XYZ file of C-alpha atoms in Angstrom:
520
model
C 25.987 -12.923 24.547
C 27.984 -10.083 26.091
C 29.405 -8.849 22.776
C 25.893 -8.524 21.368
C 24.827 -6.318 24.286
C 27.849 -4.073 23.752
C 27.161 -3.993 20.021
C 23.514 -3.032 20.652
C 24.537 -0.138 22.922
C 26.944 1.215 20.285
C 24.342 0.839 17.530
C 21.704 2.700 19.559
C 24.223 5.476 20.316
C 25.030 5.818 16.604
C 21.314 5.922 15.736
C 20.733 8.652 18.346
C 23.540 10.791 16.888
C 22.302 10.175 13.321
C 18.730 11.279 14.051
C 19.965 14.276 16.043
C 21.940 15.452 12.991
C 19.060 14.735 10.573
C 16.466 16.570 12.705
C 18.777 19.554 13.310
C 19.696 19.963 9.627
C 16.078 19.450 8.555
C 14.914 22.273 10.831
C 17.679 24.539 9.486
C 16.755 23.772 5.861
C 13.042 24.332 6.454
C 13.716 27.681 8.160
C 16.272 28.870 5.585
C 14.183 28.133 2.466
C 10.615 28.577 3.780
C 10.020 31.688 1.629
C 11.131 29.924 -1.577
C 9.159 26.685 -1.175
C 5.883 25.942 -2.947
C 2.903 24.394 -1.201
C 3.278 25.957 2.240
C 0.137 27.317 3.878
C -0.646 28.967 7.215
C -0.723 26.239 9.851
C -2.592 25.923 13.116
C 0.423 25.297 15.399
C 1.665 28.687 16.539
C 2.737 30.841 13.611
C 4.252 27.885 11.698
C 3.600 27.241 8.011
C 2.321 23.785 7.092
C 3.565 21.688 4.158
C 0.489 20.712 2.121
C 2.390 20.407 -1.170
C 1.472 16.732 -1.575
C -1.882 16.672 -3.409
C -2.919 13.282 -2.038
C -2.304 14.278 1.575
C -3.862 17.725 1.038
C -7.070 16.196 -0.356
C -7.321 13.553 2.372
C -6.634 16.023 5.186
C -9.021 18.607 3.728
C -11.848 16.087 3.324
C -11.297 14.403 6.686
C -14.204 16.192 8.443
C -16.792 15.236 5.792
C -15.337 11.716 5.562
C -15.706 11.277 9.307
C -19.331 12.444 9.205
C -20.042 9.921 6.427
C -18.146 7.254 8.410
C -20.303 7.801 11.527
C -23.642 7.958 9.667
C -22.973 4.881 7.535
C -21.718 2.833 10.466
C -24.728 3.741 12.618
C -27.198 2.949 9.813
C -25.566 -0.395 8.995
C -25.243 -1.459 12.650
C -28.842 -0.473 13.453
C -30.290 -2.340 10.477
C -28.157 -5.436 11.148
C -29.207 -5.550 14.813
C -32.885 -4.681 14.234
C -33.588 -7.077 11.374
C -30.851 -9.653 12.173
C -29.581 -9.465 8.628
C -27.327 -12.185 7.183
C -24.784 -11.817 4.399
C -27.324 -11.303 1.604
C -29.267 -8.768 3.644
C -26.146 -6.832 4.575
C -25.000 -6.805 0.943
C -28.211 -4.945 0.059
C -27.767 -2.492 2.951
C -24.116 -1.779 2.199
C -24.771 -1.509 -1.553
C -27.549 1.027 -1.000
C -25.610 3.301 1.345
C -22.380 2.857 -0.631
C -24.095 3.981 -3.841
C -25.374 7.050 -1.987
C -21.712 7.738 -1.142
C -20.631 7.128 -4.753
C -23.341 9.498 -6.021
C -21.669 12.285 -4.070
C -18.189 11.264 -5.240
C -18.841 10.562 -8.933
C -22.288 11.872 -9.826
C -23.529 10.595 -13.185
C -20.263 8.710 -13.790
C -21.703 5.846 -11.737
C -23.091 4.742 -15.120
C -19.557 3.943 -16.337
C -18.753 2.006 -13.144
C -21.941 -0.071 -13.320
C -21.551 -0.792 -17.035
C -17.955 -2.041 -16.856
C -18.620 -4.012 -13.646
C -21.800 -5.641 -14.983
C -20.089 -6.896 -18.140
C -17.280 -8.353 -15.999
C -19.888 -10.216 -13.911
C -21.592 -11.584 -17.043
C -18.248 -12.769 -18.468
C -17.483 -14.589 -15.199
C -20.866 -16.329 -15.140
C -20.798 -17.303 -18.827
C -17.165 -18.309 -19.393
C -15.730 -19.419 -16.012
C -15.642 -23.041 -17.252
C -13.773 -22.113 -20.419
C -10.038 -22.845 -20.768
C -9.457 -19.300 -21.996
C -11.405 -17.716 -19.125
C -8.425 -16.353 -17.133
C -6.984 -14.787 -20.280
C -10.392 -13.224 -20.985
C -10.717 -11.973 -17.385
C -7.280 -10.336 -17.342
C -7.574 -9.007 -20.887
C -10.925 -7.334 -20.173
C -9.748 -5.685 -16.960
C -6.366 -4.506 -18.265
C -8.129 -3.101 -21.349
C -10.319 -0.854 -19.180
C -7.450 -0.064 -16.803
C -5.625 1.477 -19.781
C -8.672 3.013 -21.505
C -9.865 4.720 -18.331
C -6.520 6.494 -18.056
C -6.064 7.264 -21.745
C -9.540 8.788 -22.111
C -9.519 10.376 -18.623
C -12.726 8.678 -17.520
C -14.551 9.311 -20.842
C -17.103 12.015 -21.488
C -20.850 11.709 -21.975
C -20.657 13.976 -25.008
C -18.634 11.282 -26.822
C -21.673 8.976 -26.538
C -23.980 11.570 -28.121
C -24.920 15.213 -27.872
C -28.131 14.336 -26.022
C -25.944 12.962 -23.188
C -23.564 15.932 -23.040
C -25.450 17.663 -20.197
C -24.374 14.842 -17.837
C -20.785 16.074 -18.080
C -21.880 18.854 -15.736
C -22.671 16.247 -13.043
C -19.416 14.301 -12.732
C -19.229 14.558 -8.928
C -16.373 15.765 -6.732
C -13.838 12.972 -7.326
C -12.550 11.482 -10.599
C -14.104 8.033 -10.845
C -11.357 6.472 -12.969
C -8.786 7.098 -10.203
C -10.798 5.050 -7.682
C -11.597 2.488 -10.367
C -8.050 1.124 -10.219
C -9.067 -0.525 -6.944
C -12.350 -1.695 -8.465
C -10.317 -3.415 -11.216
C -8.478 -5.432 -8.546
C -11.808 -6.409 -6.963
C -13.308 -7.443 -10.311
C -10.333 -9.707 -10.971
C -10.598 -11.091 -7.435
C -14.287 -11.937 -7.864
C -13.677 -13.497 -11.268
C -10.770 -15.616 -10.063
C -12.429 -16.715 -6.788
C -15.547 -17.715 -8.735
C -13.329 -19.597 -11.201
C -11.714 -21.536 -8.319
C -14.990 -22.427 -6.596
C -16.307 -23.844 -9.852
C -13.207 -26.067 -9.976
C -13.392 -27.169 -6.335
C -10.369 -25.511 -4.659
C -8.038 -28.027 -2.956
C -7.143 -25.934 0.083
C -6.781 -28.230 3.118
C -8.783 -26.374 5.788
C -8.240 -28.957 8.528
C -4.475 -28.959 8.083
C -4.472 -25.168 8.073
C -6.437 -25.019 11.353
C -3.843 -27.308 12.979
C -0.818 -25.343 11.746
C -1.971 -21.705 11.829
C -0.998 -19.923 15.066
C -3.958 -17.512 14.778
C -6.674 -20.025 13.856
C -5.498 -22.526 16.493
C -6.333 -20.038 19.294
C -9.831 -19.210 18.067
C -9.075 -16.303 15.724
C -9.607 -16.375 11.963
C -6.610 -15.526 9.801
C -6.906 -13.795 6.440
C -5.649 -16.825 4.498
C -8.431 -18.992 5.922
C -11.065 -16.406 4.957
C -9.553 -16.072 1.501
C -9.385 -19.804 0.810
C -12.641 -20.675 2.564
C -15.091 -22.423 0.224
C -18.259 -20.368 -0.170
C -21.619 -21.615 -1.373
C -22.182 -20.863 -5.045
C -25.139 -18.593 -4.252
C -22.744 -16.195 -2.486
C -21.424 -15.226 -5.915
C -24.571 -13.238 -6.665
C -24.737 -9.918 -8.489
C -25.786 -8.024 -5.342
C -22.920 -9.491 -3.280
C -20.559 -8.679 -6.159
C -21.725 -5.056 -6.337
C -21.501 -4.693 -2.563
C -17.908 -5.952 -2.690
C -16.949 -3.514 -5.456
C -18.393 -0.382 -3.855
C -18.135 -1.157 -0.115
C -17.775 2.415 1.157
C -15.008 2.042 3.810
C -12.562 0.386 1.395
C -13.715 1.955 -1.879
C -11.378 4.935 -2.275
C -7.998 3.551 -1.223
C -8.370 0.038 0.178
C -6.863 -1.922 1.916
C -7.578 -4.600 -0.668
C -9.542 -7.626 0.497
C -10.369 -10.669 -1.657
C -13.982 -11.453 -2.557
C -14.016 -14.670 -0.516
C -12.706 -12.922 2.604
C -15.189 -10.063 2.195
C -18.265 -12.234 1.592
C -17.367 -14.475 4.547
C -17.413 -11.505 6.913
C -20.820 -10.258 5.789
C -22.330 -13.430 7.248
C -20.109 -13.446 10.344
C -18.583 -10.040 11.206
C -14.896 -10.123 12.187
C -14.093 -11.219 15.751
C -10.323 -10.800 15.753
C -10.693 -7.234 17.040
C -12.783 -6.684 20.166
C -14.596 -3.385 20.701
C -11.727 -2.297 22.939
C -9.145 -3.279 20.293
C -10.996 -1.325 17.597
C -11.111 1.749 19.873
C -7.371 1.379 20.580
C -6.737 1.095 16.825
C -8.551 4.408 16.295
C -6.634 6.071 19.138
C -3.292 4.963 17.671
C -4.374 6.431 14.334
C -5.097 9.752 16.053
C -1.591 9.746 17.581
C -0.070 9.066 14.138
C -2.102 11.949 12.699
C -0.696 14.271 15.382
C 2.822 13.119 14.441
C 2.123 13.954 10.782
C 0.888 17.415 11.755
C 4.114 18.031 13.651
C 6.217 16.847 10.712
C 4.397 18.980 8.136
C 4.648 22.058 10.385
C 8.372 21.739 11.107
C 9.907 19.693 8.238
C 9.100 20.719 4.647
C 10.521 17.651 2.914
C 7.895 17.287 0.201
C 7.868 21.015 -0.537
C 11.589 20.805 -1.405
C 10.756 18.143 -4.002
C 7.770 20.021 -5.464
C 9.789 23.247 -5.638
C 12.804 21.567 -7.250
C 15.165 23.168 -4.722
C 16.777 19.832 -3.896
C 18.914 20.288 -7.058
C 20.746 23.195 -5.424
C 21.493 21.541 -2.108
C 24.674 19.808 -0.933
C 24.841 15.961 -1.203
C 24.259 15.623 2.560
C 21.178 17.852 2.348
C 19.875 15.925 -0.672
C 20.227 12.699 1.314
C 18.363 14.214 4.281
C 15.546 15.487 2.041
C 15.310 12.133 0.222
C 15.239 10.199 3.479
C 12.643 12.592 4.877
C 10.419 12.296 1.789
C 10.367 8.491 2.027
C 9.383 8.657 5.706
C 6.738 11.288 4.902
C 5.304 9.032 2.179
C 5.229 6.045 4.528
C 3.375 7.976 7.238
C 0.989 9.509 4.690
C -0.057 6.127 3.309
C -0.231 4.624 6.796
C -2.705 7.323 7.853
C -4.854 7.004 4.733
C -4.992 3.194 4.764
C -5.471 2.836 8.498
C -8.283 5.385 8.516
C -10.274 3.304 6.023
C -9.242 0.073 7.756
C -10.597 1.521 11.021
C -13.884 2.416 9.277
C -14.102 -1.098 7.851
C -13.429 -2.706 11.245
C -16.254 -0.686 12.776
C -18.466 -2.056 9.991
C -17.435 -5.627 10.839
C -15.070 -6.337 7.930
C -11.342 -6.863 8.556
C -8.950 -6.273 5.670
C -5.194 -7.054 5.687
C -3.070 -4.402 7.395
C -1.215 -2.391 4.750
C 1.699 -1.152 6.865
C 2.486 -3.881 9.433
C 6.103 -2.668 9.776
C 7.789 0.708 9.743
C 9.749 1.660 6.617
C 12.857 1.899 8.831
C 12.486 -1.729 9.906
C 12.995 -3.477 6.544
C 16.453 -4.397 5.296
C 15.665 -6.396 2.144
C 13.419 -5.814 -0.857
C 11.219 -8.850 -0.239
C 10.510 -7.753 3.338
C 9.901 -4.172 2.216
C 7.303 -5.127 -0.391
C 5.549 -7.482 2.019
C 5.143 -4.585 4.449
C 4.437 -1.666 2.089
C 0.878 -1.884 0.720
C 0.813 -5.394 2.147
C -2.787 -6.086 1.081
C -1.799 -5.403 -2.541
C 1.135 -7.783 -2.078
C -1.258 -10.521 -0.908
C -3.479 -9.798 -3.913
C -0.512 -10.048 -6.302
C 0.606 -13.361 -4.773
C -2.845 -14.952 -5.063
C -3.943 -13.628 -8.453
C -0.649 -13.200 -10.334
C 2.374 -14.836 -8.693
C 0.838 -18.284 -8.057
C -1.031 -18.542 -11.411
C 2.189 -17.525 -13.206
C 4.040 -20.471 -11.657
C 5.014 -19.218 -8.197
C 8.536 -19.947 -6.988
C 9.275 -22.125 -10.027
C 9.422 -18.988 -12.208
C 10.199 -16.399 -9.511
C 12.953 -14.582 -11.442
C 10.641 -14.065 -14.434
C 7.501 -13.381 -12.401
C 8.914 -10.324 -10.628
C 9.313 -8.515 -13.975
C 5.714 -9.224 -15.001
C 4.297 -8.330 -11.590
C 6.195 -5.065 -11.075
C 5.386 -3.939 -14.625
C 1.700 -4.499 -13.864
C 2.054 -2.624 -10.558
C 3.585 0.368 -12.379
C 0.837 0.425 -15.035
C -1.826 -0.019 -12.349
C -0.565 3.090 -10.554
C -0.413 5.271 -13.673
C 0.820 5.445 -17.269
C 4.117 7.220 -16.627
C 7.653 6.410 -17.725
C 9.069 7.219 -14.301
C 6.854 4.514 -12.751
C 7.991 1.970 -15.336
C 11.587 3.023 -14.577
C 10.844 2.492 -10.882
C 9.413 -0.980 -11.587
C 12.294 -2.166 -13.751
C 14.969 -0.736 -11.434
C 13.276 -2.557 -8.550
C 13.430 -5.816 -10.503
C 17.064 -5.163 -11.412
C 17.929 -4.998 -7.703
C 15.409 -7.671 -6.678
C 16.711 -10.519 -8.872
C 20.245 -10.683 -7.323
C 18.700 -10.648 -3.833
C 16.453 -13.590 -4.706
C 19.398 -15.562 -6.088
C 21.581 -14.887 -3.000
C 18.750 -15.713 -0.551
C 18.049 -18.955 -2.380
C 21.739 -19.947 -2.158
C 22.055 -18.985 1.540
C 18.894 -20.947 2.433
C 20.610 -24.134 1.250
C 23.776 -23.378 3.196
C 23.508 -24.760 6.757
C 26.193 -23.554 9.213
C 26.883 -24.499 12.843
C 30.319 -22.896 13.261
C 30.117 -19.682 15.365
C 32.861 -17.928 13.394
C 31.179 -18.571 10.057
C 27.827 -17.488 11.535
C 29.436 -14.187 12.555
C 30.877 -13.710 9.056
C 27.488 -14.463 7.485
C 25.843 -12.001 9.869
C 28.284 -9.277 8.796
C 27.733 -10.199 5.151
C 23.977 -9.920 5.752
C 24.414 -6.458 7.282
C 26.488 -5.276 4.301
C 23.901 -6.764 1.916
C 21.162 -4.994 3.861
C 22.986 -1.670 3.569
C 23.340 -2.153 -0.193
C 19.671 -3.107 -0.505
C 18.427 -0.102 1.487
C 20.605 2.209 -0.627
C 19.183 0.691 -3.825
C 15.655 0.896 -2.434
C 16.107 4.555 -1.606
C 17.449 5.323 -5.086
C 14.619 3.376 -6.782
C 11.890 5.203 -4.863
C 13.521 8.579 -5.387
C 13.604 7.881 -9.132
C 10.016 6.668 -9.160
C 8.445 9.356 -6.991
C 10.859 12.306 -6.783
C 13.563 12.944 -9.393
C 12.266 10.774 -12.268
C 14.452 8.928 -14.830
C 15.923 12.216 -16.110
C 17.374 12.895 -12.660
C 19.479 9.702 -12.510
C 22.479 11.259 -14.284
C 22.334 14.297 -11.986
C 22.118 12.035 -8.942
C 25.117 9.899 -9.959
C 27.241 12.899 -10.994
C 26.455 14.850 -7.825
C 27.318 12.020 -5.449
C 30.505 10.958 -7.241
C 32.066 14.386 -6.798
C 34.572 15.167 -4.072
C 31.976 16.412 -1.586
C 29.544 13.595 -2.451
C 31.731 10.545 -1.801
C 31.967 11.070 2.006
C 28.173 11.369 2.082
C 27.857 8.096 0.174
C 30.203 6.475 2.681
C 28.268 7.884 5.627
C 24.967 6.837 4.074
C 26.216 3.281 3.580
C 27.581 3.152 7.158
C 24.258 4.406 8.510
C 22.289 1.770 6.621
C 24.769 -0.883 7.798
C 24.161 0.189 11.410
C 20.415 0.251 10.772
C 20.503 -3.285 9.410
C 22.405 -4.519 12.469
C 19.790 -2.881 14.698
C 17.073 -4.685 12.739
C 18.893 -7.975 13.376
C 18.640 -7.299 17.106
C 14.926 -6.458 16.741
C 14.268 -9.719 14.853
C 16.140 -11.724 17.510
C 14.099 -10.067 20.279
C 10.884 -10.887 18.383
C 11.947 -14.520 18.044
C 12.694 -14.747 21.785
C 9.206 -13.414 22.558
């Protein structure tokens, strides 16, 4: 329609002006406060300083050369052995386990003992009690127990076992094992639950799925099919289990893949990505890395947070810094996850994409969480949401799931605050969406009103989402009062209004994007 084209032009114009203002003010802030910010180091672009204040990004970027060397060596060894000896799934599990444990020896040193001990007991429990009625309670109880203990005791010490073992504390490797073990916990639960289902003959209708799935119907293999695919019982062996837990490309940060999907691809390496597609995936990652280098050399968003200087800025500047931090976090995680996904694809194993959509292209909480750490979302749906009752208990399930997500990340009050605030905003959205889904409208005028209502709802949701993530990752619970007080003052209210208007415009733009996607 003509009015939609006019609307789109005005929305794009507004977005152009908005980003011009944000970029200009960001450059001014970075230049003005560069001498007072923590975490800036000499960069490689001209005489610019680089923002390496984020520990996670600093470690990943600093270790990228050695990681890439390991990536190339491991991939060449695995590919050569597979091609030379025509190895099947069992053979490849031995190969990947061997070279992955060599990798873990460098990362964790003697602490591999803790990993093997906890993982072996989990395997024994699965084999012995999978037929028991209390098995799922046992599986979750065991894994949550070690999730908490690993954090509380900071990965344990050998000296606590006995003085004769104390010397091993000098050989703990270069990376704290209990940080990576959070992902291993998810894999142990996945193995235990998938084994539990295969022993009870899963009722997934493969033929119906093949008829209905747009990917599978054209010769590809979707993740759901791999995940639900019935495996032979001998695939649930200890060697396959160990290979799944320590598979080098996905070990440190994921993406998270279920045991069934992983074991299926050891027998038949992924075919969804051709060699050309994998190369293009790597090239796109390199372009994203260049973008991150530009951002960290010109915009010091994270350094403002680390330095605490955001408390002394105007409301508009606080909004710009907060918005910049969220975009920095999104790009940081995209680079980390896609690097390991690329490594895994080269090895023949496809995991779910963690960041299928940009953070600026989500206007409701459900869409945001499906597209931020998406593989974890799939894991939560399969192993928590559905067993807890699925949509029948949706309003209760979100509280349980987000509390687990917070504890899984770390034992911090600000993360629990983040989880419960998310639920507080999530529940009304679920109720409204459920009501709207039942409300069928054919009248054009009412459709227009509902579209405007959706845009306003989207603006509210994005505002809430921004506040929740700032509380969880930036200002903490203690900063909520400061945040509210600062933005309800005379100079803060216009910024709130402008922020809401901007998110309203952004939501309308997303509507146009969705409509274009549907037309394609």
